[in-house]
C-alpha angles and dihedrals in degrees: 000000000000100000117147100244124180120197112201114204128024102215119120094296094049092044095052091044091052090049094051092046090049091051090048093050094245114149116232145152130214132214122191132162095186124256120228092198098049115126089218090065093066101021118141088205099219117169110203124180091200118054149179138008089298091059098227135153112274114254108281091344093156091058101034099047097063091046091050093048093049094046097048094044090050090050090047090056094044097046095035091226124124106247112149126067124175113225145190114210123214103209110196120199115251092197144339091279091066090049090052094048092051090051090052093050091047091049088057089047087235096138103033094120093056113020107057108144125050135172139169094285102042144298143270124252116209127198097039125135145182126228119200094229098176091051091048094051093046095048094046091046092055091047094052094041090055090047092052093243098112128062124187103224143103122257136185104239096209092049092046092059088072089062100042138048090233135007116197114199111214099159096114100223099066127178128152113058092010094046089112088075110090096232117193126202137205127184114220127192125199138188131216109210136186109233130153132215103030117142107252097227100041123089124190128218128189107144087315133039129251111194120183116228130186123281097038094298133124137188119230125192167326123240120199121226108169118219093008115129101174127097098215109142115234135204089220093061092046092051092048092050093046089052090052091053089056091054092052101042140016092210121116115255141177129208112245101174144354126206141165142211138176122245118212120205144139132241097269091050092231124125122262122228141146143072124314107266092228100035120036091193090071124070136176139207113179145101096090093143114180095334100064095126090057099039104038102071095052095044091048089052089049089057091049093050090048092053096043102036104016091245110171119239119259107266092231089059103031114113087222088079087073096048118113097162 
């Protein structure tokens, strides 16, 4: 297919879309001016098959996990940058309610593939992973910049549709033509801490995450501030995250850095993709929320299959589900 396709935004969504289009032989260009508030900029990139306070299987985890693994490992080989890390997650109970919910899910055999070992303090999650999202975005950006496919500039998406066959908006926070989608936002703050002695392939979760990095560092986060779209760092978030570290480990630690990003999602917590119901020259890929590393590869592949084979978008993902025009 030789369509003139413009991808706007090179966060995780735009990066994975560009990769899938490149693999499919679909010609495209990207424009990105950078976005200081983007969640991809500070994402820890954890892929977790069991999620939330209710301790349930992540949406379509059995299907999405193999696609994610294949895509990131292929990118790792192509870009020659380490991206994928297999993990075990030590999930510690916050309260008795979580203990009860896990017991109920186990009684229904709903988590047997992933939650296999439990004890009085929590349980172990198998099959998790971490993707180095910032490294992925940086390496892909350099590749496409060198190849003349990426320009660092701002564009008006609606105006750009007059110059391209299709413009796919991957910026995350999307208004304008896709303002009919009831986007929701949540500010999340994270810490980078210096802490020694953590196992390199074990992440902890007790309300917040603690993810070991190399060099005696770890990422901790993220907080959840609904409807907030700023990236102002707060003492309250820092204190909450420091307190969480103390509940997950008795090791000494020091805060090295604090940062913030803004998650974008919709009410059903499923990603949003597809063509504008009233203008087929406009497309969207957004709403990844806190599960972008899991969702993005499969949704990017869905876009590629749509462009190459005309495959319709999954109804649970299609932006048309939001249309009331």
